[in-house]
mmCIF file with all atom_site columns, C-alpha atoms in Angstrom:
data_model
loop_
_atom_site.group_PDB
_atom_site.id
_atom_site.type_symbol
_atom_site.label_atom_id
_atom_site.label_alt_id
_atom_site.label_comp_id
_atom_site.label_asym_id
_atom_site.label_entity_id
_atom_site.label_seq_id
_atom_site.pdbx_PDB_ins_code
_atom_site.Cartn_x
_atom_site.Cartn_y
_atom_site.Cartn_z
_atom_site.occupancy
_atom_site.B_iso_or_equiv
_atom_site.pdbx_formal_charge
_atom_site.auth_seq_id
_atom_site.auth_comp_id
_atom_site.auth_asym_id
_atom_site.auth_atom_id
_atom_site.pdbx_PDB_model_num
ATOM 1   C CA . UNK J 1 1   ? 5.381   11.828  20.654  1.00 37.00 ? 204 UNK J CA 1
ATOM 2   C CA . UNK J 1 2   ? 3.117   13.917  18.635  1.00 42.00 ? 205 UNK J CA 1
ATOM 3   C CA . UNK J 1 3   ? 4.201   14.394  15.042  1.00 34.00 ? 206 UNK J CA 1
ATOM 4   C CA . UNK J 1 4   ? 5.270   17.860  14.358  1.00 41.00 ? 207 UNK J CA 1
ATOM 5   C CA . UNK J 1 5   ? 6.426   18.615  10.890  1.00 39.00 ? 208 UNK J CA 1
ATOM 6   C CA . UNK J 1 6   ? 8.607   21.490  11.856  1.00 42.00 ? 209 UNK J CA 1
ATOM 7   C CA . UNK J 1 7   ? 10.333  19.242  14.318  1.00 37.00 ? 210 UNK J CA 1
ATOM 8   C CA . UNK J 1 8   ? 10.703  15.766  12.633  1.00 32.00 ? 211 UNK J CA 1
ATOM 9   C CA . UNK J 1 9   ? 12.685  15.775  9.264   1.00 33.00 ? 212 UNK J CA 1
ATOM 10  C CA . UNK J 1 10  ? 10.841  13.349  7.057   1.00 36.00 ? 213 UNK J CA 1
ATOM 11  C CA . UNK J 1 11  ? 13.378  10.958  5.396   1.00 37.00 ? 214 UNK J CA 1
ATOM 12  C CA . UNK J 1 12  ? 13.315  8.765   2.726   1.00 40.00 ? 215 UNK J CA 1
ATOM 13  C CA . UNK J 1 13  ? 15.578  5.466   2.442   1.00 41.00 ? 216 UNK J CA 1
ATOM 14  C CA . UNK J 1 14  ? 14.802  4.264   -0.828  1.00 49.00 ? 217 UNK J CA 1
ATOM 15  C CA . UNK J 1 15  ? 17.451  2.437   -2.488  1.00 52.00 ? 218 UNK J CA 1
ATOM 16  C CA . UNK J 1 16  ? 19.971  4.615   -3.965  1.00 55.00 ? 219 UNK J CA 1
ATOM 17  C CA . UNK J 1 17  ? 19.789  4.652   -7.757  1.00 55.00 ? 220 UNK J CA 1
ATOM 18  C CA . UNK J 1 18  ? 17.002  2.010   -7.592  1.00 64.00 ? 221 UNK J CA 1
ATOM 19  C CA . UNK J 1 19  ? 14.392  2.636   -10.580 1.00 68.00 ? 222 UNK J CA 1
ATOM 20  C CA . UNK J 1 20  ? 10.933  2.161   -8.845  1.00 71.00 ? 223 UNK J CA 1
ATOM 21  C CA . UNK J 1 21  ? 9.583   1.718   -12.532 1.00 72.00 ? 224 UNK J CA 1
ATOM 22  C CA . UNK J 1 22  ? 11.378  -1.368  -12.693 1.00 80.00 ? 225 UNK J CA 1
ATOM 23  C CA . UNK J 1 23  ? 9.080   -4.512  -13.258 1.00 87.00 ? 226 UNK J CA 1
ATOM 24  C CA . UNK J 1 24  ? 8.452   -6.641  -10.446 1.00 91.00 ? 227 UNK J CA 1
ATOM 25  C CA . UNK J 1 25  ? 6.601   -7.393  -7.366  1.00 94.00 ? 228 UNK J CA 1
ATOM 26  C CA . UNK J 1 26  ? 6.353   -4.896  -4.433  1.00 96.00 ? 229 UNK J CA 1
ATOM 27  C CA . UNK J 1 27  ? 5.057   -5.332  -0.963  1.00 97.00 ? 230 UNK J CA 1
ATOM 28  C CA . UNK J 1 28  ? 3.581   -2.111  0.263   1.00 97.00 ? 231 UNK J CA 1
ATOM 29  C CA . UNK J 1 29  ? 1.980   -0.781  3.729   1.00 97.00 ? 232 UNK J CA 1
ATOM 30  C CA . UNK J 1 30  ? 0.108   2.446   4.100   1.00 97.00 ? 233 UNK J CA 1
ATOM 31  C CA . UNK J 1 31  ? -1.008  3.366   7.506   1.00 97.00 ? 234 UNK J CA 1
ATOM 32  C CA . UNK J 1 32  ? -4.087  5.789   8.276   1.00 98.00 ? 235 UNK J CA 1
ATOM 33  C CA . UNK J 1 33  ? -3.524  9.332   9.711   1.00 97.00 ? 236 UNK J CA 1
ATOM 34  C CA . UNK J 1 34  ? -2.636  9.033   13.038  1.00 94.00 ? 237 UNK J CA 1
ATOM 35  C CA . UNK J 1 35  ? -3.286  5.278   13.114  1.00 94.00 ? 238 UNK J CA 1
ATOM 36  C CA . UNK J 1 36  ? -6.947  5.925   13.419  1.00 96.00 ? 239 UNK J CA 1
ATOM 37  C CA . UNK J 1 37  ? -8.946  2.806   12.985  1.00 97.00 ? 240 UNK J CA 1
ATOM 38  C CA . UNK J 1 38  ? -11.311 4.125   10.331  1.00 97.00 ? 241 UNK J CA 1
ATOM 39  C CA . UNK J 1 39  ? -11.495 0.875   8.035   1.00 98.00 ? 242 UNK J CA 1
ATOM 40  C CA . UNK J 1 40  ? -13.423 -1.548  10.289  1.00 98.00 ? 243 UNK J CA 1
ATOM 41  C CA . UNK J 1 41  ? -12.480 -3.920  12.939  1.00 97.00 ? 244 UNK J CA 1
ATOM 42  C CA . UNK J 1 42  ? -11.091 -7.414  13.755  1.00 97.00 ? 245 UNK J CA 1
ATOM 43  C CA . UNK J 1 43  ? -13.381 -9.834  15.132  1.00 97.00 ? 246 UNK J CA 1
ATOM 44  C CA . UNK J 1 44  ? -12.539 -13.306 15.909  1.00 96.00 ? 247 UNK J CA 1
ATOM 45  C CA . UNK J 1 45  ? -9.565  -13.159 13.580  1.00 96.00 ? 248 UNK J CA 1
ATOM 46  C CA . UNK J 1 46  ? -11.756 -12.057 10.565  1.00 97.00 ? 249 UNK J CA 1
ATOM 47  C CA . UNK J 1 47  ? -11.514 -8.471  9.272   1.00 98.00 ? 250 UNK J CA 1
ATOM 48  C CA . UNK J 1 48  ? -15.180 -6.685  9.048   1.00 98.00 ? 251 UNK J CA 1
ATOM 49  C CA . UNK J 1 49  ? -14.748 -3.973  6.918   1.00 98.00 ? 252 UNK J CA 1
ATOM 50  C CA . UNK J 1 50  ? -16.534 -0.565  7.441   1.00 98.00 ? 253 UNK J CA 1
ATOM 51  C CA . UNK J 1 51  ? -17.761 1.328   4.624   1.00 98.00 ? 254 UNK J CA 1
ATOM 52  C CA . UNK J 1 52  ? -14.622 3.428   4.588   1.00 98.00 ? 255 UNK J CA 1
ATOM 53  C CA . UNK J 1 53  ? -12.857 -0.009  4.342   1.00 98.00 ? 256 UNK J CA 1
ATOM 54  C CA . UNK J 1 54  ? -14.866 -1.166  1.529   1.00 98.00 ? 257 UNK J CA 1
ATOM 55  C CA . UNK J 1 55  ? -13.864 2.045   -0.475  1.00 99.00 ? 258 UNK J CA 1
ATOM 56  C CA . UNK J 1 56  ? -10.473 1.425   0.234   1.00 99.00 ? 259 UNK J CA 1
ATOM 57  C CA . UNK J 1 57  ? -10.645 -2.116  -1.169  1.00 99.00 ? 260 UNK J CA 1
ATOM 58  C CA . UNK J 1 58  ? -12.683 -1.018  -4.171  1.00 99.00 ? 261 UNK J CA 1
ATOM 59  C CA . UNK J 1 59  ? -9.854  1.765   -5.201  1.00 98.00 ? 262 UNK J CA 1
ATOM 60  C CA . UNK J 1 60  ? -7.467  -1.065  -4.748  1.00 99.00 ? 263 UNK J CA 1
ATOM 61  C CA . UNK J 1 61  ? -9.509  -3.290  -6.863  1.00 98.00 ? 264 UNK J CA 1
ATOM 62  C CA . UNK J 1 62  ? -9.521  -0.791  -9.849  1.00 98.00 ? 265 UNK J CA 1
ATOM 63  C CA . UNK J 1 63  ? -5.813  0.194   -9.962  1.00 98.00 ? 266 UNK J CA 1
ATOM 64  C CA . UNK J 1 64  ? -4.997  -1.750  -13.106 1.00 96.00 ? 267 UNK J CA 1
ATOM 65  C CA . UNK J 1 65  ? -7.602  0.203   -14.813 1.00 96.00 ? 268 UNK J CA 1
ATOM 66  C CA . UNK J 1 66  ? -6.064  3.388   -13.956 1.00 96.00 ? 269 UNK J CA 1
ATOM 67  C CA . UNK J 1 67  ? -2.612  2.094   -14.368 1.00 96.00 ? 270 UNK J CA 1
ATOM 68  C CA . UNK J 1 68  ? -2.167  -0.304  -17.440 1.00 94.00 ? 271 UNK J CA 1
ATOM 69  C CA . UNK J 1 69  ? 1.174   -1.619  -16.158 1.00 93.00 ? 272 UNK J CA 1
ATOM 70  C CA . UNK J 1 70  ? -0.026  -2.856  -12.712 1.00 95.00 ? 273 UNK J CA 1
ATOM 71  C CA . UNK J 1 71  ? -1.389  -6.349  -11.824 1.00 95.00 ? 274 UNK J CA 1
ATOM 72  C CA . UNK J 1 72  ? -2.550  -7.039  -8.175  1.00 97.00 ? 275 UNK J CA 1
ATOM 73  C CA . UNK J 1 73  ? -1.854  -9.831  -5.995  1.00 97.00 ? 276 UNK J CA 1
ATOM 74  C CA . UNK J 1 74  ? -2.735  -10.536 -2.213  1.00 97.00 ? 277 UNK J CA 1
ATOM 75  C CA . UNK J 1 75  ? -4.323  -7.365  -0.333  1.00 98.00 ? 278 UNK J CA 1
ATOM 76  C CA . UNK J 1 76  ? -5.741  -6.871  2.998   1.00 98.00 ? 279 UNK J CA 1
ATOM 77  C CA . UNK J 1 77  ? -7.381  -3.919  4.756   1.00 99.00 ? 280 UNK J CA 1
ATOM 78  C CA . UNK J 1 78  ? -6.965  -3.619  8.330   1.00 98.00 ? 281 UNK J CA 1
ATOM 79  C CA . UNK J 1 79  ? -8.520  -1.115  10.912  1.00 98.00 ? 282 UNK J CA 1
ATOM 80  C CA . UNK J 1 80  ? -5.679  1.321   10.376  1.00 97.00 ? 283 UNK J CA 1
ATOM 81  C CA . UNK J 1 81  ? -3.434  0.154   7.645   1.00 98.00 ? 284 UNK J CA 1
ATOM 82  C CA . UNK J 1 82  ? -3.269  -1.711  4.521   1.00 98.00 ? 285 UNK J CA 1
ATOM 83  C CA . UNK J 1 83  ? -0.882  -4.426  3.185   1.00 98.00 ? 286 UNK J CA 1
ATOM 84  C CA . UNK J 1 84  ? -0.675  -5.319  -0.541  1.00 98.00 ? 287 UNK J CA 1
ATOM 85  C CA . UNK J 1 85  ? 1.328   -6.912  -3.374  1.00 98.00 ? 288 UNK J CA 1
ATOM 86  C CA . UNK J 1 86  ? 1.645   -4.660  -6.433  1.00 97.00 ? 289 UNK J CA 1
ATOM 87  C CA . UNK J 1 87  ? 3.215   -6.205  -9.583  1.00 95.00 ? 290 UNK J CA 1
ATOM 88  C CA . UNK J 1 88  ? 4.582   -3.530  -12.204 1.00 94.00 ? 291 UNK J CA 1
ATOM 89  C CA . UNK J 1 89  ? 4.508   -5.119  -15.905 1.00 90.00 ? 292 UNK J CA 1
ATOM 90  C CA . UNK J 1 90  ? 6.964   -4.254  -18.235 1.00 77.00 ? 293 UNK J CA 1
ATOM 91  C CA . UNK J 1 91  ? 5.831   -5.337  -21.383 1.00 50.00 ? 294 UNK J CA 1
ATOM 92  C CA . UNK J 1 92  ? 4.118   -2.948  -23.536 1.00 45.00 ? 295 UNK J CA 1
ATOM 93  C CA . UNK J 1 93  ? 0.427   -3.050  -24.749 1.00 43.00 ? 296 UNK J CA 1
ATOM 94  C CA . UNK J 1 94  ? -0.410  -5.420  -27.584 1.00 40.00 ? 297 UNK J CA 1
ATOM 95  C CA . UNK J 1 95  ? -3.101  -4.422  -30.053 1.00 41.00 ? 298 UNK J CA 1
ATOM 96  C CA . UNK J 1 96  ? -4.289  -5.161  -33.643 1.00 39.00 ? 299 UNK J CA 1
ATOM 97  C CA . UNK J 1 97  ? -4.519  -2.122  -36.206 1.00 44.00 ? 300 UNK J CA 1
ATOM 98  C CA . UNK J 1 98  ? -7.454  -1.870  -38.926 1.00 48.00 ? 301 UNK J CA 1
ATOM 99  C CA . UNK J 1 99  ? -5.387  -3.891  -41.219 1.00 48.00 ? 302 UNK J CA 1
ATOM 100 C CA . UNK J 1 100 ? -5.212  -6.781  -38.653 1.00 45.00 ? 303 UNK J CA 1
ATOM 101 C CA . UNK J 1 101 ? -1.449  -6.282  -38.308 1.00 47.00 ? 304 UNK J CA 1
ATOM 102 C CA . UNK J 1 102 ? -0.078  -7.151  -34.746 1.00 46.00 ? 305 UNK J CA 1
ATOM 103 C CA . UNK J 1 103 ? 1.915   -3.980  -33.370 1.00 45.00 ? 306 UNK J CA 1
ATOM 104 C CA . UNK J 1 104 ? 2.916   -3.007  -29.809 1.00 47.00 ? 307 UNK J CA 1
ATOM 105 C CA . UNK J 1 105 ? 1.484   0.209   -28.063 1.00 45.00 ? 308 UNK J CA 1
ATOM 106 C CA . UNK J 1 106 ? 3.724   1.955   -26.063 1.00 50.00 ? 309 UNK J CA 1
ATOM 107 C CA . UNK J 1 107 ? 1.771   2.594   -22.695 1.00 65.00 ? 310 UNK J CA 1
ATOM 108 C CA . UNK J 1 108 ? 3.025   4.944   -19.965 1.00 80.00 ? 311 UNK J CA 1
ATOM 109 C CA . UNK J 1 109 ? 5.006   3.213   -17.360 1.00 85.00 ? 312 UNK J CA 1
ATOM 110 C CA . UNK J 1 110 ? 3.724   4.391   -14.153 1.00 92.00 ? 313 UNK J CA 1
ATOM 111 C CA . UNK J 1 111 ? 6.243   4.101   -11.136 1.00 94.00 ? 314 UNK J CA 1
ATOM 112 C CA . UNK J 1 112 ? 5.035   2.610   -7.737  1.00 96.00 ? 315 UNK J CA 1
ATOM 113 C CA . UNK J 1 113 ? 5.062   6.041   -5.912  1.00 95.00 ? 316 UNK J CA 1
ATOM 114 C CA . UNK J 1 114 ? 2.427   7.450   -8.429  1.00 97.00 ? 317 UNK J CA 1
ATOM 115 C CA . UNK J 1 115 ? 0.164   4.381   -8.141  1.00 97.00 ? 318 UNK J CA 1
ATOM 116 C CA . UNK J 1 116 ? 0.466   4.330   -4.296  1.00 98.00 ? 319 UNK J CA 1
ATOM 117 C CA . UNK J 1 117 ? -0.321  8.246   -4.451  1.00 98.00 ? 320 UNK J CA 1
ATOM 118 C CA . UNK J 1 118 ? -3.283  7.555   -6.690  1.00 98.00 ? 321 UNK J CA 1
ATOM 119 C CA . UNK J 1 119 ? -4.768  4.854   -4.379  1.00 99.00 ? 322 UNK J CA 1
ATOM 120 C CA . UNK J 1 120 ? -4.596  7.104   -1.444  1.00 98.00 ? 323 UNK J CA 1
ATOM 121 C CA . UNK J 1 121 ? -5.881  10.189  -3.207  1.00 98.00 ? 324 UNK J CA 1
ATOM 122 C CA . UNK J 1 122 ? -8.935  8.470   -5.146  1.00 98.00 ? 325 UNK J CA 1
ATOM 123 C CA . UNK J 1 123 ? -9.813  6.618   -1.621  1.00 99.00 ? 326 UNK J CA 1
ATOM 124 C CA . UNK J 1 124 ? -9.262  9.547   0.574   1.00 98.00 ? 327 UNK J CA 1
ATOM 125 C CA . UNK J 1 125 ? -11.405 11.821  -1.595  1.00 98.00 ? 328 UNK J CA 1
ATOM 126 C CA . UNK J 1 126 ? -14.407 9.238   -1.590  1.00 98.00 ? 329 UNK J CA 1
ATOM 127 C CA . UNK J 1 127 ? -14.066 8.698   1.874   1.00 98.00 ? 330 UNK J CA 1
ATOM 128 C CA . UNK J 1 128 ? -14.265 12.343  2.921   1.00 98.00 ? 331 UNK J CA 1
ATOM 129 C CA . UNK J 1 129 ? -17.255 12.948  0.969   1.00 97.00 ? 332 UNK J CA 1
ATOM 130 C CA . UNK J 1 130 ? -18.960 10.224  2.800   1.00 97.00 ? 333 UNK J CA 1
ATOM 131 C CA . UNK J 1 131 ? -17.646 12.009  6.053   1.00 96.00 ? 334 UNK J CA 1
ATOM 132 C CA . UNK J 1 132 ? -18.931 15.491  4.700   1.00 96.00 ? 335 UNK J CA 1
ATOM 133 C CA . UNK J 1 133 ? -15.443 16.639  5.126   1.00 95.00 ? 336 UNK J CA 1
ATOM 134 C CA . UNK J 1 134 ? -13.000 18.480  2.984   1.00 92.00 ? 337 UNK J CA 1
ATOM 135 C CA . UNK J 1 135 ? -9.040  18.832  3.606   1.00 89.00 ? 338 UNK J CA 1
ATOM 136 C CA . UNK J 1 136 ? -9.162  16.163  6.368   1.00 95.00 ? 339 UNK J CA 1
ATOM 137 C CA . UNK J 1 137 ? -6.158  13.454  5.891   1.00 97.00 ? 340 UNK J CA 1
ATOM 138 C CA . UNK J 1 138 ? -7.176  9.981   5.726   1.00 98.00 ? 341 UNK J CA 1
ATOM 139 C CA . UNK J 1 139 ? -3.596  8.462   5.178   1.00 98.00 ? 342 UNK J CA 1
ATOM 140 C CA . UNK J 1 140 ? -0.268  9.284   6.618   1.00 96.00 ? 343 UNK J CA 1
ATOM 141 C CA . UNK J 1 141 ? 2.020   11.165  4.433   1.00 93.00 ? 344 UNK J CA 1
ATOM 142 C CA . UNK J 1 142 ? 4.181   8.030   3.050   1.00 93.00 ? 345 UNK J CA 1
ATOM 143 C CA . UNK J 1 143 ? 4.291   4.761   2.778   1.00 95.00 ? 346 UNK J CA 1
ATOM 144 C CA . UNK J 1 144 ? 6.487   1.439   3.523   1.00 94.00 ? 347 UNK J CA 1
ATOM 145 C CA . UNK J 1 145 ? 7.648   -1.068  0.620   1.00 93.00 ? 348 UNK J CA 1
ATOM 146 C CA . UNK J 1 146 ? 9.877   -4.004  0.234   1.00 94.00 ? 349 UNK J CA 1
ATOM 147 C CA . UNK J 1 147 ? 10.991  -5.195  -3.142  1.00 94.00 ? 350 UNK J CA 1
ATOM 148 C CA . UNK J 1 148 ? 10.136  -8.784  -3.606  1.00 95.00 ? 351 UNK J CA 1
ATOM 149 C CA . UNK J 1 149 ? 13.209  -10.506 -5.180  1.00 91.00 ? 352 UNK J CA 1
ATOM 150 C CA . UNK J 1 150 ? 12.334  -14.319 -5.075  1.00 92.00 ? 353 UNK J CA 1
ATOM 151 C CA . UNK J 1 151 ? 9.605   -16.964 -4.871  1.00 92.00 ? 354 UNK J CA 1
ATOM 152 C CA . UNK J 1 152 ? 10.195  -17.721 -1.177  1.00 94.00 ? 355 UNK J CA 1
ATOM 153 C CA . UNK J 1 153 ? 10.006  -13.916 -0.254  1.00 94.00 ? 356 UNK J CA 1
ATOM 154 C CA . UNK J 1 154 ? 6.628   -13.713 -2.075  1.00 95.00 ? 357 UNK J CA 1
ATOM 155 C CA . UNK J 1 155 ? 5.269   -16.698 -0.612  1.00 95.00 ? 358 UNK J CA 1
ATOM 156 C CA . UNK J 1 156 ? 5.983   -15.586 2.966   1.00 96.00 ? 359 UNK J CA 1
ATOM 157 C CA . UNK J 1 157 ? 4.643   -12.215 2.554   1.00 97.00 ? 360 UNK J CA 1
ATOM 158 C CA . UNK J 1 158 ? 1.437   -13.621 0.848   1.00 97.00 ? 361 UNK J CA 1
ATOM 159 C CA . UNK J 1 159 ? 1.332   -15.817 3.938   1.00 97.00 ? 362 UNK J CA 1
ATOM 160 C CA . UNK J 1 160 ? 1.709   -12.752 6.276   1.00 96.00 ? 363 UNK J CA 1
ATOM 161 C CA . UNK J 1 161 ? -1.060  -10.874 4.607   1.00 98.00 ? 364 UNK J CA 1
ATOM 162 C CA . UNK J 1 162 ? -3.424  -13.718 4.843   1.00 97.00 ? 365 UNK J CA 1
ATOM 163 C CA . UNK J 1 163 ? -2.671  -14.204 8.419   1.00 96.00 ? 366 UNK J CA 1
ATOM 164 C CA . UNK J 1 164 ? -2.741  -10.570 9.209   1.00 97.00 ? 367 UNK J CA 1
ATOM 165 C CA . UNK J 1 165 ? -6.229  -10.395 10.848  1.00 97.00 ? 368 UNK J CA 1
ATOM 166 C CA . UNK J 1 166 ? -5.079  -13.717 13.472  1.00 96.00 ? 369 UNK J CA 1
ATOM 167 C CA . UNK J 1 167 ? -2.147  -11.557 14.471  1.00 94.00 ? 370 UNK J CA 1
ATOM 168 C CA . UNK J 1 168 ? -3.789  -8.005  15.002  1.00 96.00 ? 371 UNK J CA 1
ATOM 169 C CA . UNK J 1 169 ? -3.482  -8.156  18.494  1.00 92.00 ? 372 UNK J CA 1
ATOM 170 C CA . UNK J 1 170 ? 0.469   -8.506  18.481  1.00 90.00 ? 373 UNK J CA 1
ATOM 171 C CA . UNK J 1 171 ? 0.655   -5.890  15.404  1.00 91.00 ? 374 UNK J CA 1
ATOM 172 C CA . UNK J 1 172 ? 2.808   -3.123  15.780  1.00 88.00 ? 375 UNK J CA 1
ATOM 173 C CA . UNK J 1 173 ? 0.302   -0.746  14.636  1.00 91.00 ? 376 UNK J CA 1
ATOM 174 C CA . UNK J 1 174 ? -2.463  -2.278  17.038  1.00 90.00 ? 377 UNK J CA 1
ATOM 175 C CA . UNK J 1 175 ? -3.613  0.786   18.855  1.00 89.00 ? 378 UNK J CA 1
ATOM 176 C CA . UNK J 1 176 ? -2.997  -0.423  22.401  1.00 74.00 ? 379 UNK J CA 1
ATOM 177 C CA . UNK J 1 177 ? 0.259   -1.149  21.912  1.00 64.00 ? 380 UNK J CA 1
ATOM 178 C CA . UNK J 1 178 ? 2.756   0.768   24.242  1.00 33.00 ? 381 UNK J CA 1
ATOM 179 C CA . UNK J 1 179 ? 5.173   1.459   21.462  1.00 40.00 ? 382 UNK J CA 1
ATOM 180 C CA . UNK J 1 180 ? 3.848   4.097   19.134  1.00 45.00 ? 383 UNK J CA 1
ATOM 181 C CA . UNK J 1 181 ? 5.449   4.358   15.583  1.00 42.00 ? 384 UNK J CA 1
ATOM 182 C CA . UNK J 1 182 ? 5.465   8.244   14.405  1.00 43.00 ? 385 UNK J CA 1
ATOM 183 C CA . UNK J 1 183 ? 5.853   9.377   10.883  1.00 40.00 ? 386 UNK J CA 1
ATOM 184 C CA . UNK J 1 184 ? 9.492   9.786   10.948  1.00 38.00 ? 387 UNK J CA 1
ATOM 185 C CA . UNK J 1 185 ? 10.204  6.312   11.918  1.00 43.00 ? 388 UNK J CA 1
ATOM 186 C CA . UNK J 1 186 ? 10.491  3.177   9.877   1.00 45.00 ? 389 UNK J CA 1
ATOM 187 C CA . UNK J 1 187 ? 8.030   0.078   10.293  1.00 50.00 ? 390 UNK J CA 1
ATOM 188 C CA . UNK J 1 188 ? 9.305   -3.106  10.957  1.00 49.00 ? 391 UNK J CA 1
ATOM 189 C CA . UNK J 1 189 ? 7.582   -6.427  9.391   1.00 47.00 ? 392 UNK J CA 1
ATOM 190 C CA . UNK J 1 190 ? 8.938   -9.626  10.120  1.00 47.00 ? 393 UNK J CA 1
ATOM 191 C CA . UNK J 1 191 ? 8.384   -12.871 8.424   1.00 43.00 ? 394 UNK J CA 1
ATOM 192 C CA . UNK J 1 192 ? 10.624  -16.358 8.186   1.00 42.00 ? 395 UNK J CA 1
ATOM 193 C CA . UNK J 1 193 ? 12.709  -14.888 10.895  1.00 37.00 ? 396 UNK J CA 1
ATOM 194 C CA . UNK J 1 194 ? 13.754  -11.951 8.679   1.00 41.00 ? 397 UNK J CA 1
ATOM 195 C CA . UNK J 1 195 ? 13.136  -8.102  9.224   1.00 42.00 ? 398 UNK J CA 1
ATOM 196 C CA . UNK J 1 196 ? 12.469  -6.028  6.086   1.00 39.00 ? 399 UNK J CA 1
ATOM 197 C CA . UNK J 1 197 ? 12.448  -2.239  6.832   1.00 37.00 ? 400 UNK J CA 1
ATOM 198 C CA . UNK J 1 198 ? 11.794  0.432   3.951   1.00 40.00 ? 401 UNK J CA 1
ATOM 199 C CA . UNK J 1 199 ? 10.222  3.720   4.351   1.00 38.00 ? 402 UNK J CA 1
ATOM 200 C CA . UNK J 1 200 ? 9.044   5.872   1.510   1.00 38.00 ? 403 UNK J CA 1
ATOM 201 C CA . UNK J 1 201 ? 7.851   9.377   1.830   1.00 40.00 ? 404 UNK J CA 1
ATOM 202 C CA . UNK J 1 202 ? 5.466   10.982  -0.974  1.00 40.00 ? 405 UNK J CA 1
#
C-alpha cells in the first residue's frame, strides 16, 4: 500500500522519559525513500557500493568531526538501507590552557536524533547534487533504533551488521519480498532468537 501522509499517522514509540543524549551505544537502521536501491547491489554476498553508497559511507565516517560526542562502531551500507552502531560519549572534552593547566571544556551533547538527521541531510544533499535534482527525498522520514544494553547484545548486533550482505535475499527490506513495510510500521530485526523493534520518526 502506497504511503499517504494524510491517511497514515506517523508514530513514535520512543521509550517514555528516556533521554537520547544518554551516553551509550545505539543500533540504528535508516531506509532509502520508498526502499529504492540507490546505494549499490549485493553480488556473491558482498556489497558493491554505487557512487551514492560511497557518499553515505563518507558522511558516516565524518560524523565524529561534526558531532564531538560521537564515536562510531560497525556500519554497513546496503542497497536500500544502512545499519550502524553509534556510541554517544558523555565525557567533556579535555584541553590545555595557555598556562598549561589541564581544564575541561564543556562541549555540546548532541542527541541521537540530531546526529541521524545530520547524516541523512548531508548525504542526501550531496547525492541530489550528483543527480542534478533538488528537493527529492533520498531517505524515508524516520529511522529505527535499539538501545544496546550489554556486551552480549553488542556482539550479536556487530555480527548481524557484518553478515547483512550474506543474508540480503532473506532481508525484510529485500525489494522482491512479498511483504512490504510502509512508513507507518515498525521494522523487526532478529538476532540470537530475539526481536528488537523500535521506530523513531524525525
